[in-house]
Tab-separated table of C-alpha atoms in Angstrom:
chain	number	residue	atom	x	y	z
T	1	MET	CA	5.237	3.796	-23.757
T	2	PRO	CA	2.568	5.838	-25.619
T	3	ARG	CA	1.092	8.966	-24.051
T	4	MET	CA	-2.061	9.486	-26.041
T	5	ASN	CA	-5.345	10.892	-24.726
T	6	ARG	CA	-3.884	12.085	-21.398
T	7	VAL	CA	-6.312	13.974	-19.151
T	8	ARG	CA	-7.118	14.165	-15.460
T	9	LEU	CA	-9.540	11.333	-14.967
T	10	THR	CA	-12.805	12.295	-13.328
T	11	ALA	CA	-16.066	10.383	-12.790
T	12	GLY	CA	-17.630	12.353	-15.655
T	13	ARG	CA	-14.803	11.742	-18.111
T	14	ILE	CA	-14.753	8.089	-17.211
T	15	ARG	CA	-18.485	7.811	-17.780
T	16	GLU	CA	-18.361	9.619	-21.135
T	17	PHE	CA	-15.324	7.800	-22.512
T	18	ARG	CA	-16.199	5.265	-25.212
T	19	CYS	CA	-14.341	2.936	-27.506
T	20	PRO	CA	-14.645	4.109	-31.144
T	21	PRO	CA	-16.813	1.751	-33.221
T	22	ASP	CA	-13.887	0.990	-35.584
T	23	LYS	CA	-11.583	-0.179	-32.768
T	24	ASP	CA	-11.464	-3.117	-30.356
T	25	GLN	CA	-10.283	-0.972	-27.480
T	26	ALA	CA	-9.270	2.574	-26.577
T	27	PHE	CA	-7.312	4.110	-23.695
T	28	LEU	CA	-7.559	7.327	-21.744
T	29	TRP	CA	-4.511	8.131	-19.558
T	30	ASP	CA	-4.558	9.930	-16.220
T	31	THR	CA	-2.337	12.963	-15.772
T	32	ASP	CA	-2.148	12.656	-11.963
T	33	ALA	CA	-1.083	8.987	-11.562
T	34	PRO	CA	1.461	7.990	-14.254
T	35	GLY	CA	0.637	4.565	-15.646
T	36	LEU	CA	-3.030	4.633	-14.720
T	37	ARG	CA	-5.526	4.701	-17.561
T	38	ILE	CA	-8.997	3.634	-18.588
T	39	ARG	CA	-9.408	0.800	-21.055
T	40	ALA	CA	-12.716	0.873	-22.935
T	41	ALA	CA	-13.601	-2.230	-24.932
T	42	ARG	CA	-15.851	-2.346	-27.974
T	43	GLY	CA	-18.559	-4.159	-25.992
T	44	GLY	CA	-18.760	-1.234	-23.534
T	45	THR	CA	-16.735	-2.674	-20.673
T	46	LYS	CA	-14.399	-0.172	-19.023
T	47	SER	CA	-11.603	-0.975	-16.605
T	48	PHE	CA	-8.804	0.777	-14.778
T	49	VAL	CA	-5.466	-0.566	-15.940
T	50	PHE	CA	-1.885	0.216	-14.910
T	51	GLN	CA	0.915	0.067	-17.428
T	52	PHE	CA	4.566	0.315	-16.384
T	53	SER	CA	8.139	-0.130	-17.571
T	54	LEU	CA	10.294	-2.749	-15.894
T	55	ASN	CA	13.293	-4.721	-17.126
T	56	GLY	CA	12.884	-3.416	-20.634
T	57	LYS	CA	9.241	-4.449	-20.910
T	58	ASN	CA	5.926	-2.589	-20.696
T	59	PRO	CA	3.443	-4.981	-19.077
T	60	ARG	CA	-0.118	-4.050	-18.147
T	61	LEU	CA	-2.045	-4.891	-14.967
T	62	THR	CA	-5.804	-4.713	-14.596
T	63	VAL	CA	-6.827	-2.821	-11.470
T	64	GLY	CA	-10.546	-3.440	-11.766
T	65	ASN	CA	-13.832	-2.530	-13.401
T	66	VAL	CA	-14.747	1.139	-13.263
T	67	ASP	CA	-18.095	0.216	-11.694
T	68	SER	CA	-16.256	-1.303	-8.735
T	69	TRP	CA	-13.605	1.395	-8.212
T	70	ASP	CA	-13.918	5.146	-7.544
T	71	ILE	CA	-11.262	7.288	-9.188
T	72	ASP	CA	-10.545	9.312	-6.042
T	73	GLY	CA	-10.377	8.578	-2.322
T	74	GLU	CA	-7.967	6.761	-0.065
T	75	HIS	CA	-8.768	3.399	-1.703
T	76	GLY	CA	-9.590	4.739	-5.180
T	77	ALA	CA	-8.054	3.799	-8.486
T	78	ARG	CA	-5.741	6.842	-8.568
T	79	ALA	CA	-4.349	6.008	-5.112
T	80	GLU	CA	-3.871	2.440	-6.263
T	81	GLY	CA	-2.035	3.641	-9.383
T	82	ARG	CA	0.324	5.676	-7.243
T	83	ARG	CA	0.913	2.705	-4.961
T	84	LEU	CA	1.710	0.490	-7.932
T	85	GLY	CA	4.043	3.205	-9.271
T	86	ARG	CA	5.964	3.206	-6.008
T	87	LEU	CA	6.408	-0.592	-6.287
T	88	VAL	CA	7.872	-0.137	-9.775
T	89	ASP	CA	10.248	2.541	-8.427
T	90	GLN	CA	11.504	-0.097	-5.970
T	91	GLY	CA	11.997	-2.618	-8.764
T	92	ILE	CA	9.007	-4.674	-7.700
T	93	ASP	CA	6.723	-6.099	-10.364
T	94	PRO	CA	3.131	-5.140	-9.362
T	95	ARG	CA	1.896	-8.432	-10.820
T	96	ASP	CA	4.043	-10.335	-8.355
T	97	ASP	CA	2.707	-8.126	-5.527
T	98	LYS	CA	-0.853	-8.892	-6.624
T	99	GLU	CA	-0.186	-12.641	-6.563
T	100	ARG	CA	1.419	-12.345	-3.148
T	101	LYS	CA	-1.573	-10.523	-1.749
T	102	LYS	CA	-3.916	-13.039	-3.300
T	103	ALA	CA	-1.956	-15.883	-1.701
T	104	GLU	CA	-2.042	-14.152	1.675
T	105	THR	CA	-5.794	-13.581	1.428
T	106	ASN	CA	-6.385	-17.228	0.506
T	107	ALA	CA	-4.168	-18.341	3.381
T	108	LYS	CA	-6.110	-16.177	5.846
T	109	ARG	CA	-9.439	-17.475	4.497
T	110	LYS	CA	-8.220	-21.041	4.791
T	111	ASP	CA	-6.980	-20.484	8.332
T	112	ALA	CA	-10.298	-18.877	9.328
T	113	LYS	CA	-12.112	-21.903	7.959
T	114	ARG	CA	-9.759	-24.181	9.917
T	115	GLN	CA	-10.398	-22.261	13.107
T	116	ASN	CA	-14.151	-22.714	12.685
T	117	THR	CA	-14.027	-26.424	11.983
T	118	LEU	CA	-16.423	-28.347	14.173
T	119	VAL	CA	-15.154	-31.510	15.814
T	120	SER	CA	-17.903	-33.446	14.026
T	121	GLU	CA	-16.212	-32.884	10.649
T	122	PRO	CA	-12.832	-34.563	11.368
T	123	TRP	CA	-14.542	-37.130	13.610
T	124	ALA	CA	-16.606	-38.408	10.684
T	125	ILE	CA	-13.475	-38.581	8.488
T	126	TYR	CA	-11.646	-40.285	11.304
T	127	LEU	CA	-14.251	-43.048	11.661
T	128	GLU	CA	-14.175	-43.785	7.919
T	129	ASP	CA	-10.391	-43.659	7.859
T	130	ARG	CA	-10.022	-46.135	10.704
T	131	ARG	CA	-12.994	-48.348	9.881
T	132	PRO	CA	-11.046	-50.791	7.709
T	133	HIS	CA	-8.625	-51.295	10.598
T	134	TRP	CA	-11.273	-51.864	13.276
T	135	SER	CA	-13.610	-54.679	14.031
T	136	ALA	CA	-17.267	-54.093	13.254
T	137	ARG	CA	-18.059	-53.942	16.953
T	138	TYR	CA	-15.273	-51.457	17.700
T	139	TYR	CA	-16.557	-49.217	14.920
T	140	ARG	CA	-20.138	-49.431	16.236
T	141	ASP	CA	-18.914	-48.501	19.700
T	142	HIS	CA	-17.417	-45.247	18.339
T	143	VAL	CA	-20.644	-44.467	16.477
T	144	HIS	CA	-22.673	-45.023	19.614
T	145	LEU	CA	-20.296	-42.896	21.692
T	146	SER	CA	-20.773	-39.975	19.320
T	147	GLN	CA	-24.435	-40.383	18.265
T	148	PRO	CA	-26.385	-37.097	18.514
T	149	GLY	CA	-29.447	-38.821	19.978
T	150	GLY	CA	-33.051	-37.856	19.476
T	151	GLU	CA	-33.858	-40.700	17.132
T	152	PRO	CA	-36.770	-43.113	17.775
T	153	LYS	CA	-35.584	-46.202	19.574
T	154	ILE	CA	-35.537	-49.440	17.556
T	155	ARG	CA	-36.877	-51.294	20.566
T	156	GLY	CA	-39.206	-49.729	23.071
T	157	ASP	CA	-40.644	-46.288	23.328
T	158	GLY	CA	-38.906	-42.950	23.454
T	159	LYS	CA	-35.828	-41.613	21.706
T	160	THR	CA	-32.156	-42.435	21.828
T	161	ARG	CA	-29.879	-40.559	24.218
T	162	PRO	CA	-26.912	-38.538	22.916
T	163	GLY	CA	-23.623	-40.359	23.216
T	164	PRO	CA	-21.076	-38.992	25.726
T	165	LEU	CA	-19.004	-37.524	22.893
T	166	ALA	CA	-21.951	-35.624	21.382
T	167	PRO	CA	-21.311	-32.400	23.334
T	168	LEU	CA	-17.700	-32.330	22.118
T	169	LEU	CA	-18.624	-32.908	18.501
T	170	ALA	CA	-20.703	-29.735	18.541
T	171	LYS	CA	-17.642	-27.708	19.599
T	172	LYS	CA	-15.003	-26.143	17.355
T	173	LEU	CA	-11.872	-28.227	17.220
T	174	SER	CA	-9.888	-25.127	18.068
T	175	ASP	CA	-11.940	-24.826	21.299
T	176	ILE	CA	-10.874	-28.242	22.570
T	177	GLN	CA	-8.617	-27.212	25.459
T	178	PRO	CA	-7.631	-29.222	28.593
T	179	GLN	CA	-10.010	-27.292	30.848
T	180	LEU	CA	-12.965	-27.900	28.527
T	181	ALA	CA	-12.084	-31.590	28.281
T	182	ARG	CA	-11.857	-31.894	32.076
T	183	GLU	CA	-15.246	-30.251	32.531
T	184	TRP	CA	-16.819	-32.512	29.922
T	185	LEU	CA	-15.325	-35.653	31.488
T	186	LYS	CA	-16.480	-34.664	34.982
T	187	MET	CA	-20.015	-34.089	33.784
T	188	GLN	CA	-20.172	-37.355	31.846
T	189	ALA	CA	-18.573	-39.347	34.653
T	190	THR	CA	-21.448	-38.400	36.979
T	191	ILE	CA	-24.017	-39.687	34.423
T	192	ARG	CA	-22.334	-42.805	32.980
T	193	PRO	CA	-18.806	-43.366	34.340
T	194	THR	CA	-18.021	-46.503	32.306
T	195	GLN	CA	-18.976	-44.934	28.958
T	196	ALA	CA	-17.243	-41.701	29.979
T	197	ARG	CA	-13.913	-43.487	30.424
T	198	GLN	CA	-14.373	-45.304	27.125
T	199	ALA	CA	-15.254	-42.061	25.360
T	200	PHE	CA	-12.308	-40.206	26.877
T	201	GLY	CA	-9.864	-42.832	25.626
T	202	ALA	CA	-11.446	-42.840	22.149
T	203	PHE	CA	-11.321	-39.037	22.004
T	204	LYS	CA	-7.639	-38.870	22.967
T	205	THR	CA	-6.788	-41.295	20.208
T	206	PHE	CA	-8.826	-39.180	17.773
T	207	LEU	CA	-6.891	-36.047	18.766
T	208	VAL	CA	-3.608	-37.857	18.065
T	209	TRP	CA	-4.948	-38.752	14.599
T	210	CYS	CA	-5.877	-35.075	14.047
T	211	GLU	CA	-2.290	-34.062	14.635
T	212	ASP	CA	-1.256	-36.247	11.726
T	213	GLN	CA	-3.682	-34.482	9.391
T	214	PRO	CA	-2.469	-31.194	7.769
T	215	ASP	CA	-6.005	-29.739	7.763
T	216	TYR	CA	-6.464	-30.236	11.512
T	217	ARG	CA	-2.947	-30.170	12.922
T	218	GLY	CA	-2.455	-27.722	15.789
T	219	LEU	CA	-6.107	-26.797	16.263
T	220	ALA	CA	-6.773	-28.705	19.516
T	221	SER	CA	-4.484	-28.670	22.525
């Protein structure tokens, strides 16, 4: 592995380093973190890169743009270069470690999105999924049970009332717990007992459907 232009990288040296006009790229190695260097491209872009030897090869990993990374500090490029060097010492390819972390971050982001899913999202999908299997009247009943209300009435004055399921549709699916469901049913039963029983049955069937969907499985209980 070449060891040209090796200096202790500082903010000033990084700022002053340029790619010669007759080259496509140039490198400036750090003396303190073996493997860490600056890559300057002809167009002016500069990045921290880490080059290492593993299994007879000398691959290179981009750490990040110099405008996004400080050289020093607990989370600086030099500390990252040392961390990557320790991985190599353990026989771990830093590129594999980077992909693993990326996958973990994506998984956490996806789980956070799942946890914040409102009931209204899977409910709408549920209605469209089951619509071909239901009669037109049965589908309309589900729509009426879950309507948000507040729309002008087709007949008469005033606005439509929210359906009994409307309060639940505004909740997160992960918040649907037995206690919440009992409180909702008790409140609705005092207002419209017949519709409340119908809505409760429809909602239980919906929750069973959710458990068959990978995106919603395990959120409600």
